[in-house]
């Protein structure tokens, strides 16, 4: 194990939790664990005590090591930080976990405008005004889903912002697969579907600056623990959750960690790979579709994506159009 450059109390505690999670229930030697966090063996128990109290099942073997059993659905920023340590060339994640907020996208946008760096991640246990696109709402009941926004500052031209939608939907699909084994299908532009129902949605809000982007807020809602009655009557027949599909109650923190790892992997690879993965999971590619766009309703065959991440549609007259935003329905 590498000795971490754990400077603040938060970083030291994150390093401890990170090591305990990585050990997957195995007990770790106290001297090794203390070294990881840059603290003395004598301080280990008192440093971990608040996490034990918060509900992390940490076991202190009197003569031996320290281990962590599978925790309940609780989270803390130190857990996320410890399990998603900074990687070279990628934004260092800076998690903020809230009990409640109106919309995590609003929190991230506010921080972005104040100049916060890429890597800020805000998640909430509940949103009171979770947003979808075009003024639609995103149902965000307490502790059922992962409601999270990532602040990125991608080196993309404003015209390429669509790439971020593609990359993010693929990353969200990767995270769902890593946690549950399910590979959702992607419905252009921003829905993750399982068995024809919506499991997750993305709301990407990029702020242009000159020809580039000042920042982009990637908002992701993934239905994790919802039972049917957690959805409203309007949404219940359209939506699903990981619990409803698999019967398993996953930890929201595990989904968040998988999501950040998926973003790390996708952001460090060429966009063409994300585009291929997108095509492989696309629900609508090659199909006849109807699109509602700001320029009216369009019919045609969904052909694929261009370099910028926009959808290529072959209209009935044979003409190929590039569509950057809209709602799609298969016909
Ligand atoms: C979306 O919009 O799918 C984008 C959802 C993004 C939500 C995240 S949560 C974190 C961040 N903070 C926010 O405030 N938002 C983001 P759209 O394609 O417009 O779909 C919205 C439609 O999906 C609604 O009109 C409903 O029909 C349906 N819907 C609402 N809540 C849902 C849910 N929890 N699961 C599945 N479908 C839902």
Short mmCIF file of C-alpha atoms and ligand atoms in Angstrom, two decimals:
data_model
loop_
_atom_site.label_atom_id
_atom_site.label_comp_id
_atom_site.label_asym_id
_atom_site.label_seq_id
_atom_site.Cartn_x
_atom_site.Cartn_y
_atom_site.Cartn_z
CA UNK A 1 0.00 0.00 0.00
CA UNK A 2 1.24 3.48 -0.88
CA UNK A 3 1.59 5.93 2.00
CA UNK A 4 -0.94 8.63 1.15
CA UNK A 5 -0.08 12.29 1.33
CA UNK A 6 -2.93 12.68 3.78
CA UNK A 7 -2.73 16.24 4.96
CA UNK A 8 -6.14 17.21 6.31
CA UNK A 9 -8.25 15.26 8.77
CA UNK A 10 -10.74 14.70 5.96
CA UNK A 11 -8.08 13.26 3.66
CA UNK A 12 -6.77 10.99 6.44
CA UNK A 13 -10.23 9.66 7.21
CA UNK A 14 -10.96 9.23 3.51
CA UNK A 15 -7.75 7.24 3.12
CA UNK A 16 -8.78 4.95 6.00
CA UNK A 17 -12.26 4.36 4.62
CA UNK A 18 -10.86 3.87 1.11
CA UNK A 19 -8.50 1.16 2.37
CA UNK A 20 -11.24 -0.54 4.38
CA UNK A 21 -13.65 -0.57 1.41
CA UNK A 22 -10.91 -1.86 -0.90
CA UNK A 23 -10.27 -4.76 1.53
CA UNK A 24 -13.90 -5.94 0.99
CA UNK A 25 -14.51 -7.15 4.55
CA UNK A 26 -11.00 -8.54 5.13
CA UNK A 27 -9.30 -7.33 8.28
CA UNK A 28 -6.31 -5.07 7.67
CA UNK A 29 -3.19 -4.94 9.73
CA UNK A 30 -3.27 -1.91 12.05
CA UNK A 31 0.25 -0.76 11.22
CA UNK A 32 -0.52 -0.81 7.46
CA UNK A 33 -3.78 1.03 7.96
CA UNK A 34 -2.15 3.69 10.13
CA UNK A 35 0.56 4.18 7.51
CA UNK A 36 -2.02 4.64 4.72
CA UNK A 37 -3.59 7.50 6.65
CA UNK A 38 -0.39 8.95 8.05
CA UNK A 39 -1.54 8.57 11.67
CA UNK A 40 -0.31 6.54 14.63
CA UNK A 41 -1.69 3.08 15.43
CA UNK A 42 -2.89 4.47 18.76
CA UNK A 43 -5.13 6.99 16.95
CA UNK A 44 -6.83 4.51 14.62
CA UNK A 45 -9.82 3.63 16.79
CA UNK A 46 -10.64 7.21 17.81
CA UNK A 47 -10.31 8.39 14.19
CA UNK A 48 -12.73 5.72 12.99
CA UNK A 49 -15.15 5.99 15.95
CA UNK A 50 -17.43 8.63 14.35
CA UNK A 51 -17.88 6.42 11.29
CA UNK A 52 -18.75 3.43 13.47
CA UNK A 53 -21.27 5.64 15.22
CA UNK A 54 -22.69 6.82 11.90
CA UNK A 55 -23.46 3.20 11.00
CA UNK A 56 -20.39 1.90 9.15
CA UNK A 57 -19.95 -1.65 10.55
CA UNK A 58 -16.26 -1.36 11.41
CA UNK A 59 -14.82 -4.27 13.37
CA UNK A 60 -11.87 -3.76 15.69
CA UNK A 61 -10.30 -7.08 16.50
CA UNK A 62 -8.72 -6.63 19.95
CA UNK A 63 -5.38 -8.20 19.06
CA UNK A 64 -5.62 -8.14 15.32
CA UNK A 65 -6.72 -5.97 12.48
CA UNK A 66 -9.61 -3.73 11.49
CA UNK A 67 -12.27 -4.59 8.93
CA UNK A 68 -15.43 -3.15 7.43
CA UNK A 69 -18.51 -5.27 6.72
CA UNK A 70 -21.09 -4.32 4.06
CA UNK A 71 -22.54 -0.98 5.23
CA UNK A 72 -26.20 -0.01 5.05
CA UNK A 73 -27.36 2.70 2.62
CA UNK A 74 -25.51 5.57 4.30
CA UNK A 75 -22.88 7.80 2.77
CA UNK A 76 -20.39 10.49 3.63
CA UNK A 77 -17.99 12.58 1.59
CA UNK A 78 -14.99 10.76 3.12
CA UNK A 79 -16.27 7.44 1.81
CA UNK A 80 -16.64 8.83 -1.71
CA UNK A 81 -13.25 10.58 -1.57
CA UNK A 82 -11.52 7.52 -0.18
CA UNK A 83 -12.95 5.21 -2.84
CA UNK A 84 -12.37 7.69 -5.68
CA UNK A 85 -8.90 9.10 -5.04
CA UNK A 86 -7.45 11.70 -7.43
CA UNK A 87 -5.96 10.31 -10.63
CA UNK A 88 -3.42 12.10 -12.74
CA UNK A 89 -4.83 14.07 -15.65
CA UNK A 90 -8.40 13.87 -14.37
CA UNK A 91 -10.40 16.23 -12.19
CA UNK A 92 -9.99 15.38 -8.48
CA UNK A 93 -13.49 14.70 -7.18
CA UNK A 94 -14.71 17.01 -4.47
CA UNK A 95 -17.95 15.55 -3.13
CA UNK A 96 -20.64 17.46 -1.27
CA UNK A 97 -23.51 15.32 0.04
CA UNK A 98 -26.70 17.09 1.05
CA UNK A 99 -29.78 15.81 2.85
CA UNK A 100 -32.00 17.97 0.68
CA UNK A 101 -31.78 20.61 -2.00
CA UNK A 102 -34.02 22.03 -4.71
CA UNK A 103 -31.90 20.69 -7.58
CA UNK A 104 -28.29 19.49 -7.49
CA UNK A 105 -27.83 21.05 -10.96
CA UNK A 106 -28.61 24.46 -9.46
CA UNK A 107 -26.06 23.93 -6.67
CA UNK A 108 -23.38 22.91 -9.17
CA UNK A 109 -24.15 25.78 -11.52
CA UNK A 110 -23.91 28.28 -8.68
CA UNK A 111 -20.53 26.89 -7.65
CA UNK A 112 -19.36 26.85 -11.28
CA UNK A 113 -20.21 30.53 -11.65
CA UNK A 114 -18.23 31.25 -8.48
CA UNK A 115 -15.24 29.67 -10.22
CA UNK A 116 -15.11 26.31 -8.48
CA UNK A 117 -12.89 23.86 -10.31
CA UNK A 118 -13.92 20.82 -12.30
CA UNK A 119 -14.50 17.75 -10.15
CA UNK A 120 -17.03 19.29 -7.76
CA UNK A 121 -19.75 16.66 -7.26
CA UNK A 122 -22.97 17.38 -5.42
CA UNK A 123 -25.50 14.72 -4.50
CA UNK A 124 -28.63 14.99 -2.41
CA UNK A 125 -30.73 12.40 -0.62
CA UNK A 126 -33.79 14.26 -1.85
CA UNK A 127 -34.58 17.03 -4.33
CA UNK A 128 -37.58 19.28 -3.84
CA UNK A 129 -37.46 20.63 -7.41
CA UNK A 130 -35.55 18.00 -9.37
CA UNK A 131 -35.52 19.07 -12.99
CA UNK A 132 -35.78 17.28 -16.31
CA UNK A 133 -35.46 19.00 -19.66
CA UNK A 134 -37.80 21.70 -20.94
CA UNK A 135 -39.27 22.51 -17.55
CA UNK A 136 -40.21 18.90 -16.81
CA UNK A 137 -39.65 17.56 -13.32
CA UNK A 138 -37.58 14.65 -12.01
CA UNK A 139 -39.16 12.76 -9.14
CA UNK A 140 -36.61 12.57 -6.35
CA UNK A 141 -38.09 10.91 -3.26
CA UNK A 142 -35.90 10.62 -0.17
CA UNK A 143 -33.08 8.08 -0.35
CA UNK A 144 -34.61 6.22 -3.30
CA UNK A 145 -32.40 7.41 -6.13
CA UNK A 146 -29.02 8.86 -6.82
CA UNK A 147 -29.49 12.54 -7.60
CA UNK A 148 -26.11 13.94 -8.52
CA UNK A 149 -24.46 16.69 -10.54
CA UNK A 150 -20.85 16.80 -11.72
CA UNK A 151 -19.10 20.04 -12.55
CA UNK A 152 -16.82 19.63 -15.56
CA UNK A 153 -14.82 22.12 -17.55
CA UNK A 154 -14.28 20.14 -20.75
CA UNK A 155 -12.04 21.47 -23.50
CA UNK A 156 -14.84 21.25 -26.04
CA UNK A 157 -16.12 23.77 -28.56
CA UNK A 158 -19.66 24.93 -27.80
CA UNK A 159 -20.76 23.08 -30.96
CA UNK A 160 -19.34 19.83 -29.53
CA UNK A 161 -21.28 19.96 -26.27
CA UNK A 162 -23.38 17.04 -27.54
CA UNK A 163 -20.32 14.84 -27.00
CA UNK A 164 -20.78 15.30 -23.31
CA UNK A 165 -24.34 13.96 -23.46
CA UNK A 166 -23.11 10.87 -25.28
CA UNK A 167 -20.14 10.33 -22.98
CA UNK A 168 -22.24 10.89 -19.86
CA UNK A 169 -25.05 8.54 -20.89
CA UNK A 170 -22.48 5.86 -21.67
CA UNK A 171 -20.71 6.46 -18.34
CA UNK A 172 -24.03 6.26 -16.48
CA UNK A 173 -24.74 2.97 -18.28
CA UNK A 174 -21.27 1.69 -17.34
CA UNK A 175 -21.96 2.52 -13.69
CA UNK A 176 -25.32 0.74 -13.69
CA UNK A 177 -23.67 -2.29 -15.26
CA UNK A 178 -20.75 -2.27 -12.82
CA UNK A 179 -23.11 -2.24 -9.83
CA UNK A 180 -25.95 -4.48 -10.99
CA UNK A 181 -24.81 -6.36 -14.11
CA UNK A 182 -27.63 -4.75 -16.11
CA UNK A 183 -26.68 -2.94 -19.31
CA UNK A 184 -29.34 -0.31 -19.91
CA UNK A 185 -30.26 0.75 -23.42
CA UNK A 186 -29.84 4.38 -24.34
CA UNK A 187 -32.71 6.31 -25.81
CA UNK A 188 -31.45 9.43 -27.51
CA UNK A 189 -30.59 11.84 -26.17
CA UNK A 190 -30.56 11.27 -22.45
CA UNK A 191 -32.62 8.34 -21.17
CA UNK A 192 -31.35 5.02 -19.84
CA UNK A 193 -33.98 2.36 -20.34
CA UNK A 194 -34.41 -1.16 -18.97
CA UNK A 195 -37.16 -3.40 -20.35
CA UNK A 196 -38.72 -0.34 -22.00
CA UNK A 197 -38.90 1.70 -18.80
CA UNK A 198 -36.84 4.67 -17.74
CA UNK A 199 -34.18 3.83 -15.16
CA UNK A 200 -32.20 7.05 -15.38
CA UNK A 201 -32.18 10.46 -17.01
CA UNK A 202 -29.51 13.04 -17.68
CA UNK A 203 -29.77 16.81 -17.72
CA UNK A 204 -26.65 18.45 -19.10
CA UNK A 205 -26.42 22.21 -18.82
CA UNK A 206 -23.38 23.73 -20.50
CA UNK A 207 -22.54 27.40 -20.35
CA UNK A 208 -20.91 28.68 -23.54
CA UNK A 209 -18.02 31.12 -23.36
CA UNK A 210 -16.79 32.46 -26.66
CA UNK A 211 -16.51 29.43 -28.94
CA UNK A 212 -15.90 27.09 -26.01
CA UNK A 213 -17.58 26.15 -22.76
CA UNK A 214 -17.13 27.95 -19.45
CA UNK A 215 -18.36 24.85 -17.68
CA UNK A 216 -20.82 22.00 -17.99
CA UNK A 217 -23.03 20.62 -15.27
CA UNK A 218 -23.85 16.96 -15.82
CA UNK A 219 -26.96 16.10 -13.80
CA UNK A 220 -27.81 12.43 -13.45
CA UNK A 221 -30.78 10.82 -11.78
CA UNK A 222 -30.65 7.04 -11.36
CA UNK A 223 -33.55 5.16 -9.80
CA UNK A 224 -31.90 2.82 -7.33
CA UNK A 225 -34.15 1.72 -4.45
CA UNK A 226 -37.63 2.81 -5.56
CA UNK A 227 -40.53 0.46 -4.97
CA UNK A 228 -43.50 0.95 -7.31
CA UNK A 229 -45.28 3.12 -4.74
CA UNK A 230 -42.34 5.55 -4.59
CA UNK A 231 -43.26 6.80 -8.07
CA UNK A 232 -46.24 9.05 -8.77
CA UNK A 233 -49.21 7.65 -10.66
CA UNK A 234 -48.10 9.54 -13.80
CA UNK A 235 -44.57 8.16 -13.84
CA UNK A 236 -45.01 4.66 -12.35
CA UNK A 237 -45.86 2.92 -15.63
CA UNK A 238 -42.95 4.63 -17.44
CA UNK A 239 -40.25 4.20 -14.83
CA UNK A 240 -38.26 1.46 -13.16
CA UNK A 241 -35.50 1.16 -10.57
CA UNK A 242 -32.57 -1.17 -9.94
CA UNK A 243 -34.57 -2.65 -7.08
CA UNK A 244 -37.64 -3.26 -9.24
CA UNK A 245 -35.56 -4.95 -11.93
CA UNK A 246 -33.13 -6.99 -9.83
CA UNK A 247 -34.79 -7.33 -6.41
CA UNK A 248 -31.58 -6.01 -4.85
CA UNK A 249 -31.34 -2.89 -2.72
CA UNK A 250 -28.07 -1.31 -3.79
CA UNK A 251 -26.28 1.38 -1.80
CA UNK A 252 -26.54 4.80 -3.43
CA UNK A 253 -22.90 5.42 -2.49
CA UNK A 254 -21.86 2.34 -4.48
CA UNK A 255 -23.70 3.70 -7.51
CA UNK A 256 -22.04 7.10 -7.07
CA UNK A 257 -18.57 5.55 -6.73
CA UNK A 258 -19.18 3.44 -9.85
CA UNK A 259 -20.36 6.56 -11.68
CA UNK A 260 -17.24 8.55 -10.83
CA UNK A 261 -15.02 5.63 -11.84
CA UNK A 262 -16.95 5.35 -15.11
CA UNK A 263 -16.46 9.06 -15.82
CA UNK A 264 -12.74 8.72 -15.08
CA UNK A 265 -12.48 5.86 -17.55
CA UNK A 266 -14.56 7.52 -20.28
CA UNK A 267 -12.94 10.96 -19.91
CA UNK A 268 -9.50 9.46 -20.32
CA UNK A 269 -10.36 7.57 -23.53
CA UNK A 270 -11.02 8.96 -27.03
CA UNK A 271 -14.59 10.13 -27.62
CA UNK A 272 -14.88 7.70 -30.54
CA UNK A 273 -14.96 4.82 -28.03
CA UNK A 274 -17.85 6.36 -26.12
CA UNK A 275 -19.63 6.88 -29.42
CA UNK A 276 -19.18 3.20 -30.32
CA UNK A 277 -20.41 2.12 -26.90
CA UNK A 278 -23.37 4.43 -27.34
CA UNK A 279 -24.22 2.89 -30.70
CA UNK A 280 -23.96 -0.60 -29.20
CA UNK A 281 -26.49 0.27 -26.48
CA UNK A 282 -28.73 2.46 -28.57
CA UNK A 283 -32.39 1.58 -28.47
CA UNK A 284 -33.27 3.51 -31.56
CA UNK A 285 -30.35 3.35 -33.97
CA UNK A 286 -31.44 2.25 -37.43
CA UNK A 287 -35.11 2.61 -36.50
CA UNK A 288 -37.78 4.86 -37.89
CA UNK A 289 -38.35 7.57 -35.30
CA UNK A 290 -40.35 10.68 -34.68
CA UNK A 291 -38.49 13.59 -33.14
CA UNK A 292 -40.01 16.61 -31.47
CA UNK A 293 -37.52 19.46 -31.86
CA UNK A 294 -37.62 23.24 -31.50
CA UNK A 295 -37.84 23.34 -35.28
CA UNK A 296 -40.89 21.13 -35.35
CA UNK A 297 -41.68 17.45 -35.65
CA UNK A 298 -39.35 15.34 -37.80
CA UNK A 299 -39.69 11.79 -39.05
CA UNK A 300 -36.97 9.56 -40.40
CA UNK A 301 -34.43 6.88 -39.72
CA UNK A 302 -31.96 7.41 -36.84
CA UNK A 303 -28.62 6.73 -38.54
CA UNK A 304 -26.06 7.44 -35.85
CA UNK A 305 -24.07 10.23 -34.29
CA UNK A 306 -21.69 12.68 -35.90
CA UNK A 307 -18.33 13.84 -34.49
CA UNK A 308 -20.02 16.41 -32.27
CA UNK A 309 -22.43 13.91 -30.76
CA UNK A 310 -25.44 15.17 -32.74
CA UNK A 311 -27.98 12.71 -34.12
CA UNK A 312 -28.04 12.03 -37.85
CA UNK A 313 -31.54 11.54 -39.17
CA UNK A 314 -32.36 10.42 -42.71
CA UNK A 315 -35.65 12.03 -43.55
CA UNK A 316 -38.20 10.30 -45.75
CA UNK A 317 -36.96 12.40 -48.69
CA UNK A 318 -33.47 10.91 -48.22
CA UNK A 319 -31.93 14.11 -46.90
CA UNK A 320 -29.64 13.75 -43.86
CA UNK A 321 -30.27 16.19 -41.04
CA UNK A 322 -28.20 16.83 -37.93
CA UNK A 323 -30.28 17.14 -34.77
CA UNK A 324 -28.75 18.45 -31.56
CA UNK A 325 -31.77 18.42 -29.23
CA UNK A 326 -35.21 16.93 -29.08
CA UNK A 327 -37.37 14.09 -27.83
CA UNK A 328 -37.47 10.79 -29.65
CA UNK A 329 -40.17 8.22 -30.11
CA UNK A 330 -39.80 5.02 -32.11
CA UNK A 331 -42.58 4.53 -34.67
C1 LIG B 1 -34.54 13.87 -17.77
O1 LIG B 1 -35.40 14.79 -18.29
O2 LIG B 1 -34.63 12.68 -17.91
C2 LIG B 1 -33.41 14.48 -16.95
C3 LIG B 1 -33.43 14.04 -15.51
C4 LIG B 1 -32.23 14.56 -14.78
C5 LIG B 1 -32.38 14.40 -13.29
C6 LIG B 1 -31.13 14.78 -12.55
S1 LIG B 1 -31.23 14.38 -10.86
C7 LIG B 1 -29.81 15.29 -10.51
C8 LIG B 1 -29.89 16.54 -11.37
N1 LIG B 1 -30.61 17.59 -10.69
C9 LIG B 1 -31.75 17.91 -11.34
O3 LIG B 1 -32.55 18.77 -10.96
N2 LIG B 1 -31.87 17.14 -12.43
C10 LIG B 1 -30.75 16.25 -12.60
P1 LIG B 1 -36.55 14.49 -19.34
O4 LIG B 1 -36.01 13.74 -20.51
O5 LIG B 1 -37.17 15.82 -19.58
O6 LIG B 1 -37.53 13.52 -18.60
C11 LIG B 1 -38.42 13.98 -17.63
C12 LIG B 1 -39.62 13.04 -17.63
O7 LIG B 1 -39.23 11.75 -17.09
C13 LIG B 1 -40.76 13.50 -16.76
O8 LIG B 1 -41.62 14.36 -17.48
C14 LIG B 1 -41.44 12.19 -16.36
O9 LIG B 1 -42.29 11.71 -17.40
C15 LIG B 1 -40.29 11.22 -16.28
N3 LIG B 1 -39.78 11.09 -14.91
C16 LIG B 1 -39.78 11.98 -13.89
N4 LIG B 1 -39.16 11.50 -12.81
C17 LIG B 1 -38.74 10.24 -13.15
C18 LIG B 1 -38.03 9.23 -12.45
N5 LIG B 1 -37.57 9.39 -11.21
N6 LIG B 1 -37.80 8.08 -13.12
C19 LIG B 1 -38.20 7.89 -14.40
N7 LIG B 1 -38.88 8.82 -15.10
C20 LIG B 1 -39.14 9.98 -14.48
#
